[in-house]
Coordinates of C-alpha atoms (C1' of nucleotides) in Angstrom, one line a residue:
Chain A
M1 CA 146.6 191.5 26.8
R2 CA 146.7 195.5 26.4
W3 CA 143.7 197.3 25.6
S4 CA 145.4 200.0 23.2
K5 CA 146.8 196.7 21.2
L6 CA 143.3 194.8 20.9
F7 CA 141.1 195.5 18.3
T8 CA 138.0 195.2 19.2
P9 CA 135.6 197.9 17.6
T10 CA 132.9 198.9 20.2
L11 CA 130.0 200.6 18.9
R12 CA 128.1 203.3 21.0
D13 CA 125.3 202.1 18.4
A14 CA 124.0 199.1 17.3
P15 CA 123.5 198.6 13.3
N16 CA 119.9 198.8 12.5
D17 CA 119.2 195.6 11.5
A18 CA 120.4 193.4 15.0
V19 CA 117.3 193.1 17.1
A20 CA 118.1 189.8 19.3
P21 CA 120.3 191.5 22.2
S22 CA 122.8 188.5 21.8
H23 CA 123.4 189.9 18.2
Q24 CA 123.3 193.5 19.2
L25 CA 125.8 193.5 21.7
L26 CA 128.1 190.6 20.1
V27 CA 128.4 193.2 16.9
R28 CA 128.6 196.4 19.4
G29 CA 131.0 194.7 22.0
G30 CA 133.3 194.1 19.0
F31 CA 133.5 190.4 19.1
I32 CA 131.9 189.7 15.5
R33 CA 131.4 191.3 12.6
Q34 CA 128.9 190.3 9.4
L35 CA 130.5 189.3 6.4
H36 CA 126.9 188.5 4.4
A37 CA 124.0 187.2 5.8
G38 CA 124.5 184.0 7.7
H39 CA 128.4 184.2 7.9
Y40 CA 130.3 185.9 10.7
S41 CA 134.2 187.1 10.9
M42 CA 134.9 186.1 15.0
L43 CA 136.9 189.3 15.5
P44 CA 139.6 188.3 18.6
L45 CA 137.1 189.2 22.0
G46 CA 134.5 187.0 20.0
W47 CA 136.9 184.1 19.1
R48 CA 138.2 184.3 22.9
V49 CA 134.8 183.4 23.9
H50 CA 134.2 180.9 21.5
Q51 CA 137.2 178.6 22.4
K52 CA 136.2 178.7 25.6
V53 CA 133.3 177.0 25.0
A54 CA 134.5 174.8 22.6
N55 CA 137.0 174.0 25.5
I56 CA 134.4 173.3 28.0
V57 CA 132.4 171.4 25.9
R58 CA 135.5 169.2 24.6
Q59 CA 136.4 168.8 28.5
E60 CA 132.8 167.0 29.3
I61 CA 132.8 165.2 25.9
E62 CA 136.1 163.8 27.2
A63 CA 135.1 163.3 30.8
I64 CA 132.3 160.6 29.0
G65 CA 135.0 159.0 26.7
G66 CA 134.9 161.4 23.6
Q67 CA 138.2 160.6 21.8
E68 CA 138.2 164.3 19.4
F69 CA 138.9 163.8 15.8
L70 CA 139.2 166.4 12.7
L71 CA 136.8 165.2 10.3
P72 CA 136.5 166.5 6.3
T73 CA 134.2 169.3 6.0
M74 CA 133.6 169.1 2.1
H75 CA 132.4 165.7 1.0
P76 CA 131.9 162.9 -2.0
A77 CA 128.5 163.3 -2.9
E78 CA 128.9 159.6 -3.3
L79 CA 128.8 158.8 0.5
W80 CA 125.5 161.3 0.6
K81 CA 124.2 159.4 -1.8
K82 CA 124.6 156.1 0.1
S83 CA 122.8 157.3 2.6
G84 CA 119.8 158.2 0.1
R85 CA 120.4 161.8 2.1
W86 CA 122.0 163.5 -1.2
D87 CA 118.6 163.7 -2.2
T88 CA 116.5 163.6 1.2
M89 CA 118.1 166.5 2.5
G90 CA 116.9 169.0 -0.2
E91 CA 117.9 172.5 -0.3
I92 CA 119.9 172.6 2.9
M93 CA 123.2 171.0 1.6
F94 CA 125.8 173.1 -0.4
R95 CA 126.8 171.6 -3.5
L96 CA 129.4 172.2 -5.4
E97 CA 130.9 170.3 -8.4
D98 CA 135.0 170.1 -9.2
R99 CA 137.1 170.4 -11.6
K100 CA 136.7 167.2 -12.9
G101 CA 132.8 167.2 -12.6
A102 CA 132.6 165.5 -9.5
D103 CA 130.0 166.7 -7.3
N104 CA 130.7 167.5 -3.9
A105 CA 128.6 168.4 -0.9
L106 CA 129.6 170.9 2.4
G107 CA 128.8 168.9 5.1
I108 CA 125.9 169.5 7.2
T109 CA 126.6 167.4 9.5
H110 CA 128.8 164.1 9.3
E111 CA 127.2 160.5 10.0
E112 CA 127.9 159.8 6.7
I113 CA 131.9 160.3 7.3
F114 CA 131.9 158.9 10.8
A115 CA 130.1 155.6 9.7
T116 CA 132.6 155.2 7.0
V117 CA 135.8 155.8 9.1
A118 CA 133.7 153.2 12.3
A119 CA 133.4 150.3 9.2
E120 CA 137.2 149.3 10.2
L121 CA 135.7 148.7 13.6
S122 CA 135.7 144.6 13.8
S123 CA 135.1 143.6 16.8
Y124 CA 133.3 144.3 19.3
K125 CA 135.5 144.3 22.0
Q126 CA 136.4 148.0 20.7
L127 CA 133.1 148.8 21.4
P128 CA 131.6 150.9 22.9
Q129 CA 133.1 154.3 21.4
I130 CA 132.7 157.8 21.5
W131 CA 134.0 159.4 18.5
Y132 CA 133.6 163.3 18.4
H133 CA 134.8 166.8 16.4
I134 CA 134.3 169.8 16.3
Q135 CA 134.0 171.4 12.5
T136 CA 132.5 173.8 10.2
K137 CA 129.1 172.8 8.9
F138 CA 127.7 174.5 6.4
R139 CA 123.8 174.6 6.2
D140 CA 122.2 176.7 3.3
E141 CA 119.8 177.5 5.8
A142 CA 116.5 179.7 4.0
R143 CA 116.7 182.2 6.3
P144 CA 119.4 183.0 9.0
K145 CA 118.9 185.6 11.3
S146 CA 119.4 186.7 14.9
G147 CA 123.1 186.9 14.4
L148 CA 124.8 183.9 15.6
L149 CA 121.5 182.3 16.6
R150 CA 120.9 180.9 13.1
V151 CA 123.9 180.9 10.1
R152 CA 124.8 179.0 7.2
E153 CA 128.2 178.5 8.9
F154 CA 129.4 177.5 11.9
H155 CA 131.4 175.6 14.3
M156 CA 129.5 172.6 15.6
K157 CA 130.4 169.7 18.4
D158 CA 129.0 166.5 17.4
S159 CA 129.7 163.8 18.3
Y160 CA 128.6 160.0 17.8
S161 CA 128.3 156.5 19.9
F162 CA 129.3 152.8 18.5
D163 CA 127.6 150.4 20.7
V164 CA 126.9 146.5 20.0
D165 CA 123.2 146.6 20.9
D166 CA 120.5 149.2 22.2
A167 CA 121.3 148.8 25.7
G168 CA 125.0 149.8 25.2
L169 CA 122.7 152.8 22.7
D170 CA 121.0 153.5 26.1
V171 CA 124.1 153.9 28.1
S172 CA 126.0 156.2 25.8
F173 CA 123.1 158.3 25.2
D174 CA 123.0 158.5 29.2
L175 CA 126.1 159.1 29.0
H176 CA 125.2 162.2 26.2
D177 CA 122.5 163.4 28.6
T178 CA 124.3 163.8 31.4
A179 CA 127.6 165.5 29.6
Y180 CA 125.2 167.8 28.1
R181 CA 123.5 169.1 31.4
R182 CA 127.1 169.7 33.0
I183 CA 128.2 172.0 29.7
F184 CA 125.0 174.1 30.1
E185 CA 125.8 174.9 33.8
R186 CA 128.8 175.4 33.3
L187 CA 128.0 178.0 30.4
G188 CA 125.5 179.2 32.2
I189 CA 122.9 178.3 30.1
P190 CA 119.8 177.9 31.9
A191 CA 118.5 174.7 30.0
F192 CA 116.3 171.5 30.1
A193 CA 115.6 168.7 28.0
V194 CA 112.1 168.3 25.9
Q195 CA 111.2 165.2 23.7
A196 CA 111.3 166.3 20.6
S197 CA 111.3 165.0 16.7
S198 CA 114.4 164.1 15.1
G199 CA 113.0 165.7 11.9
A200 CA 115.1 164.8 8.7
M201 CA 118.2 163.1 10.8
G202 CA 116.7 160.7 10.9
G203 CA 116.5 158.1 14.1
N204 CA 114.3 158.1 17.0
D205 CA 114.5 158.6 21.0
S206 CA 115.0 162.8 20.7
V207 CA 115.9 165.1 23.0
E208 CA 116.8 168.8 22.6
F209 CA 118.4 171.0 25.4
M210 CA 116.1 174.3 25.3
T211 CA 116.8 177.3 27.0
P212 CA 114.0 179.9 27.2
S213 CA 114.6 183.0 25.4
D214 CA 112.3 185.1 23.3
A215 CA 115.2 185.3 20.3
G216 CA 114.3 181.6 20.5
E217 CA 112.4 180.0 17.5
D218 CA 111.3 176.7 18.7
D219 CA 108.1 176.3 20.8
V220 CA 108.0 174.5 24.0
I221 CA 105.3 173.0 25.9
R222 CA 105.9 172.8 29.5
C223 CA 104.0 171.1 32.6
P224 CA 104.5 173.3 35.5
N225 CA 103.4 170.7 37.3
C226 CA 105.2 167.5 37.1
D227 CA 108.3 167.0 34.3
Y228 CA 106.6 166.3 31.2
S229 CA 107.8 168.9 28.1
A230 CA 108.5 168.8 24.7
N231 CA 108.9 170.4 21.1
I232 CA 105.4 171.7 19.9
E233 CA 106.4 169.6 17.5
K234 CA 106.2 166.2 19.3
A235 CA 103.7 167.8 22.6
T236 CA 101.0 166.0 23.2
A237 CA 98.3 167.2 25.6
R238 CA 94.8 165.3 27.3
L239 CA 91.9 165.8 25.2
D240 CA 88.1 165.9 27.2
I241 CA 86.0 163.3 25.9
I242 CA 83.0 164.8 23.9
D243 CA 80.4 162.9 23.0
D244 CA 78.4 162.8 20.0
E245 CA 75.1 161.8 18.8
S246 CA 75.0 158.9 16.5
G247 CA 73.7 161.1 14.4
P248 CA 72.1 159.7 10.5
S249 CA 73.1 156.9 8.8
Q250 CA 74.9 158.7 5.9
P251 CA 75.9 162.2 5.6
E252 CA 73.4 165.0 4.7
R253 CA 74.5 167.5 2.8
F254 CA 73.4 171.2 2.9
D255 CA 74.0 174.3 0.9
T256 CA 76.5 177.2 3.3
P257 CA 76.1 179.9 0.7
G258 CA 79.2 182.5 1.4
V259 CA 80.3 180.1 4.2
R260 CA 84.0 180.1 4.2
T261 CA 85.9 179.3 7.6
I262 CA 85.2 177.5 10.7
K263 CA 83.8 180.5 12.3
A264 CA 82.0 181.4 9.7
L265 CA 80.2 178.0 9.8
E266 CA 79.6 177.9 14.1
E267 CA 77.3 181.1 13.9
F268 CA 75.6 179.8 10.6
D269 CA 72.0 178.5 11.1
G270 CA 72.5 174.6 10.7
G271 CA 75.9 174.5 10.9
A272 CA 77.8 173.5 13.8
P273 CA 80.1 174.6 16.8
A274 CA 83.7 174.2 15.7
D275 CA 84.9 170.9 18.1
R276 CA 81.8 169.3 15.8
Q277 CA 83.5 170.0 13.0
L278 CA 86.3 168.5 10.1
K279 CA 88.8 171.0 9.0
T280 CA 90.6 169.6 5.9
M281 CA 94.1 170.7 4.9
V282 CA 95.1 169.7 2.0
M283 CA 99.1 169.2 1.6
V284 CA 101.4 168.3 -0.8
L285 CA 103.5 165.8 0.3
D286 CA 106.5 165.2 -2.3
G287 CA 104.5 166.2 -4.9
R288 CA 101.7 164.0 -4.1
I289 CA 98.3 165.7 -2.7
T290 CA 97.4 164.8 0.3
L291 CA 94.5 165.6 2.7
A292 CA 95.0 166.4 6.5
V293 CA 92.1 166.0 8.9
V294 CA 92.0 167.5 12.4
R295 CA 89.2 168.8 14.6
G296 CA 88.0 172.2 14.0
D297 CA 89.3 173.8 16.4
H298 CA 92.6 172.1 16.3
Q299 CA 95.9 173.1 14.7
L300 CA 97.8 170.8 12.3
N301 CA 101.2 171.2 12.8
T302 CA 102.8 170.2 9.7
Q303 CA 106.0 168.5 11.7
K304 CA 104.2 166.4 12.6
L305 CA 102.8 165.1 9.7
V306 CA 106.4 165.0 8.5
D307 CA 106.9 163.0 10.9
A308 CA 103.6 160.3 10.3
T309 CA 104.2 160.3 6.9
G310 CA 108.0 160.3 6.7
A311 CA 107.6 163.3 3.7
I312 CA 110.8 164.8 2.5
E313 CA 109.3 168.1 1.2
I314 CA 105.8 169.4 2.5
R315 CA 104.0 172.5 1.7
P316 CA 100.6 173.2 1.7
A317 CA 98.7 173.1 -1.9
E318 CA 97.9 175.5 -3.8
A319 CA 94.4 177.1 -4.9
D320 CA 94.1 175.3 -8.7
E321 CA 95.7 172.1 -7.1
T322 CA 93.1 172.1 -4.7
L323 CA 90.3 172.7 -7.5
A324 CA 91.9 170.1 -9.5
A325 CA 92.2 167.7 -7.0
L326 CA 88.6 168.2 -4.5
G327 CA 86.1 169.6 -6.9
A328 CA 86.0 172.6 -4.9
Q329 CA 87.6 176.1 -3.6
P330 CA 89.1 176.1 0.1
G331 CA 86.1 177.2 2.4
S332 CA 84.5 173.9 1.0
L333 CA 86.7 171.2 1.1
G334 CA 86.2 167.9 3.1
A335 CA 87.7 164.8 3.2
V336 CA 84.1 162.5 3.1
G337 CA 84.5 159.7 0.1
V338 CA 87.6 161.1 -1.0
A339 CA 89.5 157.6 -1.9
D340 CA 92.4 158.7 -4.9
H341 CA 94.6 160.8 -2.3
P342 CA 95.2 159.7 1.0
V343 CA 93.4 160.6 3.7
I344 CA 96.0 161.3 7.0
V345 CA 93.4 161.9 10.0
D346 CA 94.0 163.8 13.6
E347 CA 93.4 160.9 16.6
A348 CA 91.6 163.1 18.1
L349 CA 88.9 162.3 15.6
Q350 CA 89.3 158.5 16.6
G351 CA 85.1 157.9 16.8
R352 CA 83.4 160.8 16.2
T353 CA 80.2 160.6 14.7
N354 CA 77.6 163.6 13.4
M355 CA 80.5 166.0 12.3
T356 CA 80.2 168.3 10.4
T357 CA 82.7 169.1 6.7
G358 CA 83.0 170.9 4.2
A359 CA 81.1 168.5 0.5
N360 CA 84.2 169.5 -1.7
I361 CA 81.1 171.6 -3.5
D362 CA 81.5 175.4 -3.2
D363 CA 78.8 176.4 -0.5
V364 CA 78.0 173.3 0.4
H365 CA 78.4 171.7 3.6
Y366 CA 77.7 167.9 4.9
R367 CA 76.8 167.5 8.5
G368 CA 76.2 164.2 9.5
V369 CA 79.4 162.7 9.3
S370 CA 81.1 159.6 11.2
V371 CA 84.7 159.5 10.4
D372 CA 85.3 156.0 10.8
R373 CA 81.8 155.2 8.4
D374 CA 81.9 158.1 5.6
L375 CA 86.2 158.7 5.4
V376 CA 88.8 156.6 4.2
V377 CA 91.7 156.8 6.3
A378 CA 94.7 156.0 5.4
Q379 CA 96.8 156.5 8.1
W380 CA 95.7 157.5 12.2
A381 CA 98.2 159.8 13.1
D382 CA 98.9 162.7 16.2
L383 CA 98.5 165.9 13.6
R384 CA 96.9 168.4 16.0
E385 CA 99.2 171.3 17.6
V386 CA 98.5 171.7 21.8
E387 CA 97.7 174.8 23.0
A388 CA 98.9 177.2 26.1
G389 CA 96.0 175.4 28.5
E390 CA 95.6 172.3 27.9
P391 CA 95.5 169.0 30.3
C392 CA 99.0 167.5 30.8
I393 CA 99.1 164.6 29.3
R394 CA 100.5 163.1 32.4
C395 CA 99.2 165.0 35.0
G396 CA 95.8 167.0 33.7
A397 CA 97.6 170.1 34.9
A398 CA 97.3 173.4 33.1
L399 CA 100.4 173.0 29.9
G400 CA 102.1 176.1 29.5
V401 CA 103.9 177.2 26.0
V402 CA 107.7 179.1 26.5
R403 CA 110.0 180.1 23.2
C404 CA 112.8 178.7 23.1
I405 CA 116.3 178.2 21.3
E406 CA 117.3 174.8 20.6
V407 CA 121.5 174.9 22.3
G408 CA 122.2 171.3 21.8
H409 CA 120.2 167.5 20.8
I410 CA 120.8 164.4 21.1
F411 CA 119.3 161.4 19.4
K412 CA 119.4 157.5 18.8
L413 CA 120.7 156.7 15.4
G414 CA 120.1 153.1 15.9
R415 CA 122.1 150.9 13.0
E416 CA 120.8 152.5 9.5
Y417 CA 124.1 154.4 8.9
A418 CA 125.9 151.6 10.2
E419 CA 124.5 149.0 8.0
V420 CA 124.9 151.2 4.9
F421 CA 128.7 151.9 5.5
G422 CA 129.7 148.8 6.4
A423 CA 130.0 149.5 10.0
T424 CA 129.5 146.3 11.8
V425 CA 131.3 143.9 14.7
S426 CA 131.9 140.3 15.2
T427 CA 129.7 139.4 18.3
P428 CA 130.7 137.0 21.0
D429 CA 129.3 134.0 19.4
G430 CA 131.4 134.8 16.5
G431 CA 128.1 136.4 13.9
E432 CA 128.3 140.1 12.9
E433 CA 126.4 142.9 13.7
P434 CA 125.9 146.0 12.5
I435 CA 126.9 148.9 15.4
V436 CA 124.3 150.9 17.0
M437 CA 125.2 154.7 17.1
G438 CA 123.7 157.8 18.4
S439 CA 124.2 161.0 17.5
Y440 CA 124.6 164.3 19.5
G441 CA 125.1 168.0 18.3
I442 CA 126.1 171.0 20.0
G443 CA 126.2 174.3 18.1
I444 CA 129.0 176.4 19.8
G445 CA 128.3 180.0 18.4
R446 CA 124.5 179.1 18.9
N447 CA 125.5 178.5 22.5
M448 CA 128.0 181.9 22.7
A449 CA 124.8 183.4 22.0
A450 CA 122.7 181.9 24.3
V451 CA 124.8 182.9 26.7
V452 CA 124.5 186.1 26.4
E453 CA 120.7 185.8 25.7
A454 CA 121.0 184.8 29.5
H455 CA 123.4 186.9 30.6
H456 CA 123.2 190.9 29.8
D457 CA 121.8 194.3 30.8
D458 CA 121.3 197.7 30.2
K459 CA 124.9 197.9 30.2
G460 CA 126.0 195.1 27.9
I461 CA 127.0 191.7 28.3
V462 CA 128.0 189.7 31.5
W463 CA 129.9 186.7 31.2
P464 CA 130.0 184.4 33.5
V465 CA 133.5 184.0 34.5
S466 CA 134.1 180.2 32.9
V467 CA 133.4 181.7 28.9
T468 CA 134.6 185.3 29.3
P469 CA 137.0 186.5 26.8
F470 CA 139.3 188.1 30.3
E471 CA 138.6 187.3 34.0
A472 CA 139.6 190.9 34.5
V473 CA 140.1 194.5 34.1
I474 CA 142.4 196.6 34.8
T475 CA 140.7 200.6 34.3
L476 CA 143.8 203.0 34.7
M477 CA 142.2 206.4 34.6
R478 CA 145.2 208.2 33.9
T479 CA 148.2 206.7 32.1
D480 CA 150.3 208.8 34.0
E481 CA 153.8 207.7 35.3
E482 CA 152.0 206.5 38.0
T483 CA 148.9 204.7 37.4
M484 CA 150.6 203.3 34.5
A485 CA 153.1 202.0 37.1
A486 CA 150.6 200.8 39.5
G487 CA 148.6 199.4 36.7
D488 CA 151.4 197.3 34.8
K489 CA 152.4 196.0 38.6
L490 CA 148.5 194.5 39.1
Y491 CA 148.9 193.4 35.6
G492 CA 151.9 191.6 35.9
E493 CA 150.7 190.0 39.0
L494 CA 147.6 188.9 37.8
K495 CA 148.6 187.4 35.1
A496 CA 151.7 186.0 36.6
A497 CA 148.4 184.7 39.0
G498 CA 146.7 182.6 35.7
V499 CA 144.2 185.3 35.5
D500 CA 143.3 186.4 31.8
V501 CA 143.9 190.3 32.4
L502 CA 143.3 193.0 30.4
L503 CA 144.7 196.1 31.1
D504 CA 142.8 199.4 29.8
D505 CA 145.6 201.6 28.9
R506 CA 144.0 203.7 26.4
D507 CA 144.5 207.7 26.3
A508 CA 140.5 208.0 26.8
R509 CA 138.5 209.0 29.2
A510 CA 137.5 207.2 32.6
G511 CA 133.4 207.4 31.1
V512 CA 134.2 205.9 27.6
K513 CA 136.6 203.2 29.5
F514 CA 134.0 202.2 32.2
A515 CA 131.7 202.4 29.5
D516 CA 133.2 199.6 27.3
A517 CA 134.9 197.4 29.9
E518 CA 131.0 196.7 30.9
L519 CA 129.5 196.8 26.9
I520 CA 132.5 193.9 26.7
G521 CA 131.4 192.1 29.7
I522 CA 134.9 191.2 31.9
P523 CA 133.9 189.6 34.9
Y524 CA 135.2 191.5 37.5
R525 CA 137.3 194.9 37.5
L526 CA 140.5 196.6 39.3
T527 CA 140.1 201.1 38.5
V528 CA 143.1 202.4 38.9
G529 CA 143.3 206.2 39.5
P530 CA 145.2 208.8 41.4
R531 CA 142.3 209.6 43.9
G532 CA 142.5 206.0 45.3
L533 CA 146.0 206.0 44.6
R534 CA 147.0 208.2 46.8
D535 CA 145.9 205.9 50.2
G536 CA 147.1 203.4 48.4
K537 CA 144.3 201.7 47.5
V538 CA 142.1 200.3 44.1
E539 CA 138.5 199.7 43.7
F540 CA 137.3 196.2 43.0
T541 CA 133.8 195.9 40.9
T542 CA 132.0 193.2 39.9
R543 CA 130.1 193.2 36.1
S544 CA 127.1 191.2 37.6
T545 CA 126.2 193.2 40.9
G546 CA 127.9 196.8 40.0
E547 CA 129.3 196.0 44.2
T548 CA 132.5 197.9 44.4
T549 CA 134.3 198.0 47.1
D550 CA 138.0 199.3 48.2
V551 CA 141.3 197.4 48.2
V552 CA 144.8 197.8 48.9
I553 CA 146.9 198.2 46.4
Q554 CA 149.0 194.9 47.4
A555 CA 145.6 192.5 48.5
A556 CA 144.2 193.6 45.4
A557 CA 145.4 191.0 42.5
A558 CA 144.9 188.1 45.1
S559 CA 141.4 189.3 45.6
V560 CA 140.7 189.5 41.9
W561 CA 142.2 185.5 41.3
E562 CA 139.9 184.5 44.5
A563 CA 136.7 185.7 43.3
V564 CA 137.4 184.2 39.3
T565 CA 139.0 180.7 41.0
A566 CA 135.9 180.4 42.9
A567 CA 133.5 181.5 39.9
R568 CA 135.6 179.4 37.0
Chain B
rC1 C1' 110.1 179.9 -0.8
rG2 C1' 105.5 183.3 0.4
rG3 C1' 104.8 188.2 2.8
rG4 C1' 106.5 192.9 5.1
rU5 C1' 110.1 196.5 5.3
rU6 C1' 114.7 198.4 4.1
rG7 C1' 119.5 200.5 1.0
rU8 C1' 122.8 207.1 1.6
rG9 C1' 131.6 208.2 4.8
rG10 C1' 132.7 202.3 10.5
rC11 C1' 127.5 203.4 13.6
rG12 C1' 122.7 205.6 13.8
rC13 C1' 120.0 209.1 10.2
rA14 C1' 118.1 213.4 7.5
rG15 C1' 117.7 214.3 2.2
rG16 C1' 113.8 212.1 -2.1
rU17 C1' 106.5 213.4 -3.2
rU18 C1' 108.1 219.7 -5.5
rG19 C1' 115.1 216.7 -10.2
rG20 C1' 119.8 221.4 -10.0
rU21 C1' 125.5 217.9 -8.8
rA22 C1' 124.9 215.3 -0.7
rG23 C1' 123.6 216.9 5.0
rC24 C1' 123.4 216.0 10.5
rG25 C1' 125.2 213.6 15.1
rC26 C1' 128.6 210.1 16.7
rG27 C1' 132.8 207.8 15.2
rC28 C1' 138.4 208.9 13.2
rC29 C1' 143.0 212.4 12.3
rU30 C1' 145.8 217.2 14.2
rC31 C1' 146.4 221.2 17.8
rG32 C1' 145.2 223.2 22.4
rU33 C1' 142.7 223.2 26.9
rU34 C1' 140.2 219.2 29.7
rC35 C1' 140.4 213.9 32.9
rG36 C1' 136.7 209.3 38.0
rG37 C1' 130.8 208.2 34.2
rG38 C1' 130.8 208.5 26.2
rA39 C1' 135.0 216.6 27.4
rC40 C1' 135.3 221.5 24.9
rG41 C1' 137.5 224.8 21.0
rA42 C1' 139.5 225.5 16.6
rG43 C1' 141.2 223.1 12.1
rG44 C1' 141.1 218.7 9.1
rA45 C1' 139.6 213.4 6.1
rG46 C1' 136.4 210.1 4.5
rG47 C1' 130.4 209.0 0.7
rU48 C1' 131.0 205.5 -7.5
rC49 C1' 123.5 207.7 -2.6
rG50 C1' 123.1 198.7 -3.5
rG51 C1' 124.2 197.8 -9.0
rG52 C1' 122.6 198.1 -14.0
rA53 C1' 119.8 200.5 -18.0
rG54 C1' 116.6 204.3 -19.0
rU55 C1' 113.7 209.6 -19.0
rU56 C1' 116.7 214.3 -18.7
rC57 C1' 120.4 219.7 -20.6
rA58 C1' 121.2 218.0 -15.5
rA59 C1' 118.9 211.1 -11.6
rA60 C1' 120.4 210.5 -4.2
rU61 C1' 115.7 211.8 -5.8
rC62 C1' 111.6 209.8 -12.2
rU63 C1' 110.9 205.1 -14.9
rC64 C1' 111.9 199.6 -15.4
rC65 C1' 115.5 195.5 -14.5
rC66 C1' 118.6 193.2 -10.6
rC67 C1' 121.5 192.6 -6.4
rA68 C1' 121.0 192.3 -1.0
rA69 C1' 120.5 192.7 4.0
rC70 C1' 116.9 193.1 7.8
rC71 C1' 111.8 191.3 10.1
rC72 C1' 107.0 187.9 10.1
rG73 C1' 106.1 182.5 8.6
rA74 C1' 106.9 177.2 6.5
rC75 C1' 112.9 174.0 7.8
rC76 C1' 117.2 173.2 12.1
rA77 C1' 122.9 173.2 16.4

RNA sequence: CGGGUUGUGGCGCAGGUUGGUAGCGCGCCUCGUUCGGGACGAGGAGGUCGGGAGUUCAAAUCUCCCCAACCCGACCA
């Protein structure tokens, strides 16, 4: 490709609304342009990278036996109603009516559709199967952000495994686990696996692949000592056992004028330290008032509450709902004796006695509360959010929190979809069993952005050779006949050698060309100018190190080829 | 969906409180001089000031409504 013909509108300044480095650099480098919130146009350079990322994913999924499909992205509502997700998916799904008035959905994922196709599987002899496609997904995200990191329209590689039994699923799952590790390795993304909540997608055994980045949206708990790591929505930690005094035989009311917070109650004369208090969070789960109780110094993690209850919609109660339900304002709330709303209690409170909590009367609290005795516990669950510094559940070392981008997610679906969509196979003993499925996703554009997050400097992007839009750029210092001829010759040699090469034949100043080449992140550069040509030499520069050496022109193409093939 | 911010040529911004008919830098076009790290000079093109309504002789500027984008939270590859 000749740069003079290439459409890559580079910008000296990043648009003001771009904050994440990958967002700024992809826009500045002319890789992408925003159409509207969460929808980006891939410009030629961006599309080249996108395709290289997709191809790496494709190769690794093929390597574990995956077969590529292409399923539609617009689906009849019927399929989603069948699985129940027409209702449970809520607002994340784009829905539209066709001219006949029939409901349609734009696919947020493809379990329903692959399961429908899988209904044609008939015998255990055909299993296992791994099916995948790389297809557009639409998600009406509440908040698209950070360029390609969180969008409403994106390409995802989603694969689905089909096995006769759980043991088979384990194998398919592990195959994906290793394939994913290879993918991130090849993309140059430093990713690691964490235990995760499977959220709205259903299923159990859920593993996310994370890469540390300030631009990310997930907090991950990591142990510095052992290999424990988990999404904060799932993470647990060891807790010191607290010895309570047994306390009175029943809770005692006491007046607490003006006390509205845990902290205020700690300082109040006759109050209690936060770890001897109960914190009562009033939540609305699918329209139903529910109390979530955690220790005073603990934080409720709402995803844990969702996982524990299977709720679809969850929100904190409004002040008036709280008043109507409990008869008091926040600050004096408690769960003692509450029987007409479900009370879900964090496991850390099991067996605790002599605790202090709100009495559901403004400015009044209880002390001497025994959790088991005084609360009508509908459910015990792990609700509390782990904090940095707490002891690792496995080894006791102080846990750390890292902000991460989720670059991949694999999880075991089980038999649910197969049952709903009639994907069953006959078994060796003549019976018939639903297929066991797994589901595995990687967002292509997101990974492209994640690569940039991991590989950039103050001059621009530093693409790994594996996904770079061009592997080498030949920068012509002048456009006179002699320089042009030398550049053309190198260009021809590199093309013939199978190197993706860009010839910067623009009539521009050296500084502009250098800056552009660095901005768009081409790994290797040959600089051709009259100065070197006099001695029959060109310069060879490596983007990542900035290292420059003179090479004789006859050997230049070979040097690039060697560097590129070594890094591919 | 809650909280915050911002909408003025392609990008970055000024102007707005004190209404008077739009300006700067970069980029773009032409010519010339330059030419190894974002050149200089001269000339030029490009904007319904997010949209609508209102106030006014007059609105980028004041008022109301709407829309969009971005950032922080709740949600996901």
